[in-house]
């Protein structure tokens, strides 16, 4: 195809409004690849229609071919008329110097296709809510179930304090975490104060963490309510978990403004959609288990209301019963216990995952494990060998002991 010529192509468009719409024009390549300049161009509806994509000028044919594999974002170009008729007509062209261009047929690994992301009603609602919060200068991870911005700002001042119930160690921990988070986000260090809930009212200009009943459609211990006014803030929850998560939402809302550090006035109700929110950390790629680094992970994940950290292991634990297992610097009973205790006030469960019955060469490669190999193959445990089940039973027992949560 000569430079400047156009080829019509028709791509399907979903009837629903898409959150994202992309085309991949990977079948378009330089004819010989020996030209000196290549540029991909897309117009809609006709060869002289609106120019909807103007690719970069590339001086190497192979590099241009590769760049055409990248999806082209046309989300803003899709119209209601496109959705109604179910397709968009795209005219593909190229400006080429010293060469021509062509398009592969289907089935060559460089296919032409459209990709659309269509959101359901709830996902669309959440996206719009997140956008509204962002526009108001509030960024929360995850976005709470219900957020009502009521206008105005609670100003953080020198006498602002964080209050928690006296004798409540969990609430005191949440208060210190809130103090640290606000300081990181604003540079402002607030005081922390314990209150006798029977004898003392919270002072004005305070952030109060308190155990109380909630009006939310969930009995989850992680549910909480947060109310921020110009006079102060209150986090209410039935359980220590909810107090921590409410405190983390409050801390995420702290921000610097032209008038000084503050928190947007709001009413929040939140409860989990999923009881288990787990991140997997693959430690089977040769890295050492750095306790301080994992502690940082635990703290950061808890701030985003993750309540489980799963460690993927192969030959990555020093078992007492099998001392030949476990790489240098990997998990030990002592490290596991230290991290488990650290994670406890963050209400995070640490979960060991030991790879079996397949994908087991890191363990079965040891000569002591030879009898447990499937037909001599160090990749798979032999399930008809009684020693396999004795071994796995012992391994799992040690892991349960090391990770008691």
XYZ file of N, CA, C and O in Angstrom, residues 24-35 37-40 56-72 94 96 99-104 109-111:
176
model
N -6.204 -2.347 18.554
C -4.845 -2.795 18.290
C -4.722 -3.007 16.788
O -5.431 -3.819 16.200
N -3.803 -2.265 16.176
C -3.605 -2.287 14.729
C -2.286 -3.003 14.434
O -1.487 -2.582 13.596
N -2.022 -4.054 15.198
C -0.729 -4.732 15.101
C -0.462 -5.390 13.764
O 0.689 -5.706 13.444
N -1.511 -5.625 12.950
C -1.312 -6.260 11.650
C -0.663 -5.316 10.636
O -0.189 -5.760 9.586
N -0.659 -4.021 10.929
C -0.085 -3.034 10.019
C 1.432 -2.975 10.218
O 1.916 -2.734 11.326
N 2.186 -3.201 9.112
C 3.652 -3.235 9.171
C 4.238 -2.563 7.936
O 3.550 -2.380 6.927
N 5.518 -2.221 8.026
C 6.239 -1.745 6.859
C 6.386 -2.862 5.833
O 6.547 -4.032 6.196
N 6.333 -2.490 4.538
C 6.356 -3.539 3.507
C 7.707 -4.245 3.461
O 7.778 -5.476 3.483
N 8.774 -3.480 3.414
C 10.109 -4.096 3.418
C 10.848 -3.838 4.718
O 11.784 -4.546 5.067
N 10.422 -2.811 5.416
C 11.105 -2.433 6.651
C 12.359 -1.628 6.420
O 13.083 -1.314 7.362
N 12.613 -1.241 5.170
C 13.859 -0.544 4.849
C 13.661 0.940 4.605
O 14.555 1.621 4.104
N 12.482 1.456 4.940
C 12.225 2.875 4.760
C 12.944 3.725 5.792
O 13.575 3.229 6.727
N 11.208 6.512 7.278
C 10.252 7.189 8.150
C 8.889 6.513 8.027
O 8.423 6.237 6.913
N 8.255 6.284 9.181
C 6.954 5.630 9.225
C 6.078 6.329 10.272
O 6.547 6.669 11.356
N 4.790 6.510 9.931
C 3.844 7.071 10.898
C 2.458 6.493 10.644
O 1.955 6.537 9.519
N 1.817 5.963 11.695
C 0.468 5.403 11.608
C -0.562 6.509 11.823
O -0.437 7.314 12.748
N 3.502 8.279 16.515
C 4.820 8.925 16.439
C 5.525 8.591 15.121
O 5.264 7.551 14.507
N 6.394 9.459 14.697
C 7.231 9.201 13.527
C 8.395 8.314 13.968
O 9.128 8.649 14.898
N 8.526 7.164 13.295
C 9.554 6.184 13.639
C 10.466 6.000 12.427
O 9.979 5.847 11.294
N 11.756 5.987 12.632
C 12.697 5.930 11.508
C 13.184 4.524 11.197
O 13.924 4.338 10.229
N 12.785 3.549 11.990
C 13.206 2.164 11.772
C 11.968 1.301 11.546
O 11.034 1.322 12.353
N 11.963 0.520 10.459
C 10.791 -0.270 10.117
C 10.420 -1.286 11.165
O 9.241 -1.443 11.507
N 11.406 -2.014 11.698
C 11.110 -3.017 12.724
C 10.539 -2.377 13.985
O 9.623 -2.924 14.615
N 11.079 -1.216 14.348
C 10.570 -0.534 15.532
C 9.137 -0.042 15.314
O 8.310 -0.074 16.232
N 8.830 0.388 14.095
C 7.460 0.823 13.797
C 6.500 -0.357 13.876
O 5.412 -0.250 14.447
N 6.915 -1.486 13.299
C 6.075 -2.692 13.385
C 5.767 -3.030 14.836
O 4.637 -3.379 15.186
N 6.784 -2.949 15.690
C 6.604 -3.282 17.100
C 5.703 -2.267 17.791
O 4.845 -2.630 18.604
N 5.865 -0.991 17.460
C 5.064 0.049 18.124
C 3.583 -0.083 17.777
O 2.711 0.298 18.566
N 3.270 -0.640 16.601
C 1.872 -0.786 16.205
C 1.144 -1.876 16.989
O -0.079 -2.006 16.891
N 1.890 -2.674 17.762
C 1.259 -3.680 18.610
C 0.636 -3.067 19.863
O -0.175 -3.701 20.537
N 1.018 -1.843 20.193
C 0.509 -1.196 21.405
C -0.954 -0.784 21.203
O -1.303 -0.244 20.145
N -1.822 -1.016 22.182
C -3.227 -0.588 22.060
C -3.335 0.925 21.920
O -2.584 1.684 22.544
N -4.281 1.367 21.106
C -4.527 2.792 20.871
C -5.820 3.166 21.584
O -6.883 2.592 21.320
N -0.935 5.365 6.514
C 0.430 5.542 6.999
C 1.163 6.514 6.096
O 0.981 6.493 4.863
N 4.760 7.137 4.878
C 5.975 6.332 4.827
C 6.939 6.959 3.829
O 6.529 7.404 2.748
N 9.465 3.444 1.430
C 8.895 2.116 1.576
C 7.388 2.219 1.364
O 6.830 3.319 1.211
N 6.720 1.079 1.358
C 5.269 1.034 1.418
C 4.867 0.408 2.738
O 5.694 0.219 3.634
N 3.583 0.077 2.868
C 3.129 -0.603 4.075
C 2.064 -1.620 3.691
O 1.531 -1.593 2.575
N 1.770 -2.517 4.599
C 0.799 -3.560 4.316
C 0.156 -4.004 5.627
O 0.518 -3.516 6.705
N -0.809 -4.919 5.497
C -1.477 -5.450 6.681
C -1.549 -6.963 6.570
O -1.947 -7.500 5.534
N -1.125 -7.647 7.615
C -1.202 -9.103 7.643
C -2.657 -9.567 7.669
O -3.556 -8.864 8.141
N -0.645 -13.870 14.459
C -0.116 -13.358 15.721
C -0.085 -11.848 15.774
O 0.337 -11.264 16.771
N -0.519 -11.187 14.695
C -0.566 -9.712 14.658
C -1.991 -9.290 14.266
O -2.199 -8.520 13.334
N -2.959 -9.822 14.992
C -4.357 -9.613 14.630
C -4.813 -8.179 14.907
O -4.215 -7.446 15.688
